[in-house]
XYZ file of C-alpha atoms in Angstrom:
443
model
C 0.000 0.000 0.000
C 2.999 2.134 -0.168
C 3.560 2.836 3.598
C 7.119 5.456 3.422
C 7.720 5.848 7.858
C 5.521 3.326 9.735
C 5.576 -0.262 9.054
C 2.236 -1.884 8.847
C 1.482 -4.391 11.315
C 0.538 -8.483 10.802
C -3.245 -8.575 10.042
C -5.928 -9.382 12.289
C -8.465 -10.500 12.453
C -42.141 5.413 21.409
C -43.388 8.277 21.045
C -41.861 11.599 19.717
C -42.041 14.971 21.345
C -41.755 18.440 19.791
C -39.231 20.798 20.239
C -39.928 23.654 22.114
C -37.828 26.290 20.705
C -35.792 26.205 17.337
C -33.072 28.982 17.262
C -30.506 29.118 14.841
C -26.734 30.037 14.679
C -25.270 32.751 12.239
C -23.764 31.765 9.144
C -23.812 31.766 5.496
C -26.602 29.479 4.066
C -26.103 25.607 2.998
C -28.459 22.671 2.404
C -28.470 19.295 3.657
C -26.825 15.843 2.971
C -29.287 12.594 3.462
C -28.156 9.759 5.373
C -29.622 6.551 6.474
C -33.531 7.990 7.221
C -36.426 5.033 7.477
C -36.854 2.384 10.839
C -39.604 2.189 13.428
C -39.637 1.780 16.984
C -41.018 -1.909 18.513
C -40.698 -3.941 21.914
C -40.177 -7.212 19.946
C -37.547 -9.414 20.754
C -36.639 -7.073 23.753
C -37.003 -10.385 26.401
C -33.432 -11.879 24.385
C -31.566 -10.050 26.699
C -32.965 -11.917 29.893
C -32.918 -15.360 27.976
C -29.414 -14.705 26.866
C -28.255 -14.498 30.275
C -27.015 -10.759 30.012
C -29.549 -9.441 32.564
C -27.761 -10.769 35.360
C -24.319 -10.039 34.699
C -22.398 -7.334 37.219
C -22.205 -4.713 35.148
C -19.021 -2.785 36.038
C -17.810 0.917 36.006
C -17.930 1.681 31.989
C -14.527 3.447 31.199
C -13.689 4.309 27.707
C -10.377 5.645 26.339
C -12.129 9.409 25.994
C -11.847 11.558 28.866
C -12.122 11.771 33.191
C -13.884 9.681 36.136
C -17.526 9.589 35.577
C -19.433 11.722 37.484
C -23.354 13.200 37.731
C -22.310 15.201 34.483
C -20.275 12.889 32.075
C -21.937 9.908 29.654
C -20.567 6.522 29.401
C -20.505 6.488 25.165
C -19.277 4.314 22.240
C -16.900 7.262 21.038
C -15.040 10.298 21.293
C -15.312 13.352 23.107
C -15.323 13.296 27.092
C -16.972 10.103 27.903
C -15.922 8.288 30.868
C -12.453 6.947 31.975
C -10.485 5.117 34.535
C -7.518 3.435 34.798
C -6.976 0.156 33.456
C -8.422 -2.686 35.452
C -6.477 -6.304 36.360
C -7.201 -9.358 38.281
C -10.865 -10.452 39.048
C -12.368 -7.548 36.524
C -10.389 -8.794 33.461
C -11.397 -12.538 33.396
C -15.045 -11.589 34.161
C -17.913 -11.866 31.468
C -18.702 -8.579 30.244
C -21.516 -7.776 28.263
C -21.348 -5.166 24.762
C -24.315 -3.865 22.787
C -23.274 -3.422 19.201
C -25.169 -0.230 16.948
C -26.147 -0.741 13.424
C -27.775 0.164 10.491
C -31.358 -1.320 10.077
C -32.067 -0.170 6.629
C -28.533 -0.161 4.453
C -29.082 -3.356 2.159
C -27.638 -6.837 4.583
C -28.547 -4.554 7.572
C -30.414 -5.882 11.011
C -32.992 -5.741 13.114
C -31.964 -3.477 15.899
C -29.298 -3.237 19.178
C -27.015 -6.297 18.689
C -26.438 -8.141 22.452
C -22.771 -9.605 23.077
C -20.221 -10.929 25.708
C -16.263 -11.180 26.247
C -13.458 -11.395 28.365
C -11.090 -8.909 28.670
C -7.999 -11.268 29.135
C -9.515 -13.080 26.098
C -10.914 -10.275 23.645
C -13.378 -11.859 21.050
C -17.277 -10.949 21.167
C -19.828 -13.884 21.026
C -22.730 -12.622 20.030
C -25.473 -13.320 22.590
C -28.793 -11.882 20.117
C -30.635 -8.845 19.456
C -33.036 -5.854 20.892
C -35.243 -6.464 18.008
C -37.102 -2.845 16.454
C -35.144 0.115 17.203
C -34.625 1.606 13.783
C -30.903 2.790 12.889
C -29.338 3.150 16.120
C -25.941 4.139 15.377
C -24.562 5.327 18.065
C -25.007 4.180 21.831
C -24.221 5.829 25.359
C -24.810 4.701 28.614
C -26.107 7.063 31.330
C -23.372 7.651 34.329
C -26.239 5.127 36.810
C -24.866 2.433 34.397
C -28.701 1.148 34.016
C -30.261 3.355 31.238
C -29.209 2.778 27.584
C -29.609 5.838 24.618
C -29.232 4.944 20.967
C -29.960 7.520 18.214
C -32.289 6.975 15.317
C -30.417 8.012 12.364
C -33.634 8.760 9.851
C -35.012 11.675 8.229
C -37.427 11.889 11.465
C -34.432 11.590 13.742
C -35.498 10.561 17.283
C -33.483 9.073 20.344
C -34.627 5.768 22.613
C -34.218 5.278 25.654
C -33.941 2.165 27.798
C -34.371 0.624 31.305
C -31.778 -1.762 31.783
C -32.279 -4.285 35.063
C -30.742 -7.163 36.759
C -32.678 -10.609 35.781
C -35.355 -8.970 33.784
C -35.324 -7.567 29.733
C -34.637 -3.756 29.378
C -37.858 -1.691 29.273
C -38.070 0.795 26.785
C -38.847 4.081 27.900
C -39.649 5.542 24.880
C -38.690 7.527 22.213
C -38.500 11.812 21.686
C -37.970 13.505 18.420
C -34.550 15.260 17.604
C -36.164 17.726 15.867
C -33.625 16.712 12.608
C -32.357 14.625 10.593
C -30.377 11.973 11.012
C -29.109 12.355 14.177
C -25.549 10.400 14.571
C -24.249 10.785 18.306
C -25.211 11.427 21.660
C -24.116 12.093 25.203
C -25.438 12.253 28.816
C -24.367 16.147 30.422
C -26.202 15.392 33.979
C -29.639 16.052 33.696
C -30.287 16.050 30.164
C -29.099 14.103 27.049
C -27.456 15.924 23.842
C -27.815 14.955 20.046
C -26.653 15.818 17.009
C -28.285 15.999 14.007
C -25.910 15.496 10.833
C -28.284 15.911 8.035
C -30.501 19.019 10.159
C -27.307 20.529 11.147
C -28.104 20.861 14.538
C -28.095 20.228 18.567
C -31.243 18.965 20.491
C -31.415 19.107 24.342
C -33.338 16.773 26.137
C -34.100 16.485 30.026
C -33.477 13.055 31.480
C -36.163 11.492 34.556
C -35.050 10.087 37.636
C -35.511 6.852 35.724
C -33.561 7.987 32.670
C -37.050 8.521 30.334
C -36.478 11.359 27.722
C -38.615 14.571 28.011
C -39.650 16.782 24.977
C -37.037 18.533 23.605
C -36.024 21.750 25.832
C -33.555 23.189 22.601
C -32.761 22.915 19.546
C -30.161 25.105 18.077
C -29.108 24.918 14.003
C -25.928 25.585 12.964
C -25.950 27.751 9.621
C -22.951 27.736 6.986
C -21.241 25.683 4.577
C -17.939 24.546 3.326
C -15.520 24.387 0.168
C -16.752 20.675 -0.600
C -19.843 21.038 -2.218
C -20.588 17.409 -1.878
C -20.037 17.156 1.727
C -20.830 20.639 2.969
C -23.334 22.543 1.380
C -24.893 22.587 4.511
C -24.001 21.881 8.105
C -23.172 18.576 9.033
C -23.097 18.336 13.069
C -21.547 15.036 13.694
C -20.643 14.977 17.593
C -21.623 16.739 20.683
C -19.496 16.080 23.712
C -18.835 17.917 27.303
C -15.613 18.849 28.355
C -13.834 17.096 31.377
C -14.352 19.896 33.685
C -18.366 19.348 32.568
C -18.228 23.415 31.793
C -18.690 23.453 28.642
C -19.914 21.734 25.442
C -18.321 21.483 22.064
C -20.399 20.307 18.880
C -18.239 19.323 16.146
C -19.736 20.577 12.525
C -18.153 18.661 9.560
C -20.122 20.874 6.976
C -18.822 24.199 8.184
C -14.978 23.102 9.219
C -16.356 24.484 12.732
C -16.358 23.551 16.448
C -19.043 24.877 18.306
C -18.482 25.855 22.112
C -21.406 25.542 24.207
C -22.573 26.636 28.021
C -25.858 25.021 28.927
C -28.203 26.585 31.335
C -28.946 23.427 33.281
C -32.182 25.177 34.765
C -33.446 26.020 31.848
C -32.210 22.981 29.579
C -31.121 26.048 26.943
C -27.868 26.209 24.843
C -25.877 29.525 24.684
C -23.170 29.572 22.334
C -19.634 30.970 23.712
C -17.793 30.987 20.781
C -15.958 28.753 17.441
C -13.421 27.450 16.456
C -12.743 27.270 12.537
C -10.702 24.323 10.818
C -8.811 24.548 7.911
C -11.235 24.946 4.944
C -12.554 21.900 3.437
C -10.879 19.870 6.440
C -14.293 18.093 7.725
C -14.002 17.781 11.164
C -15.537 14.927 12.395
C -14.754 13.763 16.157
C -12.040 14.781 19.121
C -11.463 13.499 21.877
C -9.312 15.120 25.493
C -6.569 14.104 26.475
C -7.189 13.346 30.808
C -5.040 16.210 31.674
C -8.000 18.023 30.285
C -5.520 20.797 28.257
C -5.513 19.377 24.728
C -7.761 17.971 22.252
C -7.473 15.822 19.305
C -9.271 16.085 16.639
C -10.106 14.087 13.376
C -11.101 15.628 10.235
C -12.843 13.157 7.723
C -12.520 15.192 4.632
C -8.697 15.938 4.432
C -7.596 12.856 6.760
C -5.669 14.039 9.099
C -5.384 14.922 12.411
C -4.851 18.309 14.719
C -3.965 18.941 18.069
C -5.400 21.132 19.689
C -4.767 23.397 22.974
C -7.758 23.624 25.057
C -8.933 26.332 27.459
C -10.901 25.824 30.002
C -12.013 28.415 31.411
C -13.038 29.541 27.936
C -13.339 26.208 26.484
C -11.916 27.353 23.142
C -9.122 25.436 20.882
C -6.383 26.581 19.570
C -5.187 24.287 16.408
C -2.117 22.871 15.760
C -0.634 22.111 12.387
C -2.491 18.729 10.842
C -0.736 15.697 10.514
C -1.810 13.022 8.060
C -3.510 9.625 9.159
C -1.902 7.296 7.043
C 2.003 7.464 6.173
C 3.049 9.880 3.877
C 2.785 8.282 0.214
C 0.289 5.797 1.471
C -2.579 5.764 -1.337
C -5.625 3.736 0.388
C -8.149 1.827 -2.232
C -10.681 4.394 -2.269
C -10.898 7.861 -0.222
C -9.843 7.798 3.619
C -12.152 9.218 5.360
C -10.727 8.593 9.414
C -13.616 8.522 10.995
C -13.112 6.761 14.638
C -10.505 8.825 17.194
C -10.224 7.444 21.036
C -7.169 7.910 23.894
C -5.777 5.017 25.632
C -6.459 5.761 29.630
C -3.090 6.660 30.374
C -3.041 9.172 27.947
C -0.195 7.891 25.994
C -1.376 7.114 22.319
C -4.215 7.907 20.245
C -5.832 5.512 17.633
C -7.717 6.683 15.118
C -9.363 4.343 12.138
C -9.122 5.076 8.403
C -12.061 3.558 6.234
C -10.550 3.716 3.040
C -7.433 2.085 4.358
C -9.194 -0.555 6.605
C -6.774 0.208 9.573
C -6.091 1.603 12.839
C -3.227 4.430 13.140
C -1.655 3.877 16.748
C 0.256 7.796 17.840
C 2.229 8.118 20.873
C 1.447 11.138 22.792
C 4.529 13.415 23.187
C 5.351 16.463 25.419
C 2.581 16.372 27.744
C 0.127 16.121 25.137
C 0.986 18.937 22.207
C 2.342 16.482 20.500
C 1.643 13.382 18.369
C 3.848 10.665 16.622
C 2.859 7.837 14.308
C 4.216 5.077 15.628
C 2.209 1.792 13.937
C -0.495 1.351 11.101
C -2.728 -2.465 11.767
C -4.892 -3.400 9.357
C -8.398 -3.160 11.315
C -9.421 -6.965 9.837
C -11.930 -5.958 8.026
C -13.801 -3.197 5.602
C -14.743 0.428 6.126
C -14.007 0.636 10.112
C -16.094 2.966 11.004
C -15.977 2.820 14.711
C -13.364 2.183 17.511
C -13.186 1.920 20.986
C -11.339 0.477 24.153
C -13.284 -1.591 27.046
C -12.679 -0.491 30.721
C -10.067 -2.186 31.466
C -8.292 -0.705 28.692
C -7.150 -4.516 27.208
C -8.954 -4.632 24.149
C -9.889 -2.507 21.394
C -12.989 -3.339 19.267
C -13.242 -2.067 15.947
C -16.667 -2.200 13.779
C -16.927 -2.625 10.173
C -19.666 -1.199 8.368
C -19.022 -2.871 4.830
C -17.605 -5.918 5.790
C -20.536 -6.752 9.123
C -17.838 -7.786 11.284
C -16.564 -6.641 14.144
C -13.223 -7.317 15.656
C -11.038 -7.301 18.531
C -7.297 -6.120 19.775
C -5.041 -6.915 22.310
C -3.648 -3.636 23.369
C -0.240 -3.357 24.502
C 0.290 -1.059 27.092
C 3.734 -0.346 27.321
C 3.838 0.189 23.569
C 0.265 1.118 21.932
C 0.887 -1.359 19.529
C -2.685 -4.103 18.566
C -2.563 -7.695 18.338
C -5.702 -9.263 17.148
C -7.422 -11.284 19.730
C -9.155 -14.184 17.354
C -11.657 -14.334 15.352
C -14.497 -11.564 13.975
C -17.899 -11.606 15.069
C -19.872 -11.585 11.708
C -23.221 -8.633 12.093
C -25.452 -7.193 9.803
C -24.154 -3.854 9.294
C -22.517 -2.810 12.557
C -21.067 0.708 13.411
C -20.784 1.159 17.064
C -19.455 -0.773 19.805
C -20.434 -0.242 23.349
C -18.607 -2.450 25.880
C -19.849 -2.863 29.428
């Protein structure tokens, strides 16, 4: 494939609420791109969690590679941004059976049926795939609330809507319901204490939703749209938000806009359940940014941008909770040509802060950088094929072990030994074959 500095490793293997204000953000006009946007909302198939025996397993402390301790303000999430994190668990914790719900696509051609169920082993790394929450339509993206018992999946369609769901010890998850986005395709999530935050990629905007004591959704108490466009005109004639995250501190909010080369900084008035915007940060033109994710000291950010694959650091203030970019450094080696266009899409932080992994989907592999001088810094250090096509989505369990990487093109998803010391992936067996899967939340 033409890799110049960095050797490439062996391969391994319910019911919808309005919103109740719309306000929008100045900017030049843009249109919309359409994504995945048809699925329906049933309880079938729901009692396969109980009569897999997932209900009853312990259900630890989630910790993903993204950001501080969990507290009353910080999600537990599939990906990026300031999800939860702790350090790396031994003993007892890595030999126990975990469980993992996988996200899909329910209407791309081969696609499912809903929330794929799974188990592993941290000191042994491959899935088994335990069956499926049958009826939620195009939940891409997954987060768990900090209580560890209530479940959130988007529903990427044109009448985007979030789920959320009960989950209990011995008994199937009860769904909670379902409350309008109030746009399009919405693609991520998090939990910022009270209230859950989505963005829409296709409407270009941020919806706010308070969370019950039992983690049910209420209508929609904002929705703010992002106005502008970009240099692409076939990725950003319109804005394209693609993640909404909270910072460690849980001060401020950052929405990441692929269609304007933008991130958004947020303050959200948690009496109200209102957005205010602080300020943005532009990218270079035509860039795409896509995800970031802190480093724990809580001072720098990383961020991906789909478009021109690459990747920026990024100083981070936080009393202001602006970024200040760094030069962009490719994904791939320099002189690497991938089979079709990169487009990184995945970036996550091992808990220790030391590397960064990001995935490219046109090169169907995981970039491993070692984190240099404190953070400011980044250095490619290995390139592992991911073990299958078009890896859309990566992420590290809590013990920081494994890394799980899901394949949108090739329905797999599959599993890496992480080395510690070194940041470098082994693959831990084989795939676990799924219709369509492109998020991976391990418990």
């Amino acid at each position: 494939m033409g890799e110049k500095q960095v050797p490439r490793e062996a391969d391994g293997a319910g019911r919808a609420g309005g919103a109740r204000g719309l306000r929008e953000a100045d900017g030049p006009r843009g249109e919309r791109t359409s994504r995945e946007s048809e699925g329906g909302l049933t309880r079938r198939g729901l009692g396969l969690l109980a009569g897999a025996g997932l209900a009853g397993l312990v259900l630890p402390g989630c910790a993903y590679a993204e950001g501080p301790a969990p507290d009353a303000r910080t999600t537990e999430s599939a990906s990026g941004g300031s999800a939860a994190e702790s350090a790396p668990d031994d003993g007892p914790a890595a030999t126990a059976l975990r469980a993992a719900y996988l996200g899909t696509y329910t209407t791309q051609p081969g696609g499912g049926t809903g929330i794929g169920l799974a188990t592993y082993r941290p000191d042994r790394g491959a899935l088994a795939s335990t069956g499926v929450l049958d009826g939620v339509a195009n939940p891409s993206y997954l987060a768990l609330a900090p209580d560890r018992r209530t479940l959130y999946a988007v529903n990427e369609q044109a009448q985007g809507a979030v789920t959320a769901m009960r989950l209990g010890d011995g008994r199937p998850p009860e769904v909670l319901g379902a409350r309008s986005t109030g746009g399009a395709d919405p693609c991520h999530l998090s939990v910022h204490g009270r209230f859950l935050l989505s963005a829409n990629y296709t409407g270009g905007s941020l919806a706010v939703h308070p969370r019950g004591r039992d983690g049910a959704l209420g209508e929609a108490s904002d929705l703010v749209r992002h106005q502008g466009s970009g240099p692409d005109p076939g990725r950003q004639e319109g804005p394209h938000v693609h993640q909404v995250v909270t910072d460690p501190a849980g001060r401020h909010i950052l929405a990441v806009d692929l269609g304007t080369d933008s991130v958004y900084t947020y303050r959200l008035d948690e009496r109200k359940g209102t957005l205010r915007e602080i300020g943005r940060t532009a990218t270079r033109p035509g860039a795409g940014p896509r995800h970031l994710v802190f480093h724990p000291a809580g001072r720098h950010v990383y961020l991906v941008n789909e478009l021109d694959s690459t990747l920026v650091v990024c100083a981070y203030e936080p009393r202001t909770g602006m970024l200040t970019p760094g030069k962009p450094q490719p994904t791939l080696p320099r002189g690497t040509v991938p089979d079709e266009r990169n487009y990184p899409a995945g970036v996550i932080i091992s808990p220790d802060g030391r590397f960064v992994y990001v995935s490219n989907r046109g090169h169907d592999s995981i970039a491993v950088f070692a984190v240099q001088r404190g953070g400011a810094e980044l250095r490619l250090v290995a390139l592992t094929p991911s073990g299958g096509s078009y890896p859309r989505h990566i992420v590290l369990d809590p013990t920081g072990r494994l890394l799980f990487a899901s394949h949108q093109k090739s329905g797999s998803v599959t599993t890496f030994h992480v080395d510690r010391r070194t940041g470098r992936l082994r693959s831990a067996g084989a795939a676990l074959e799924f219709p369509v899967p492109v998020c991976v939340l391990p418990l």
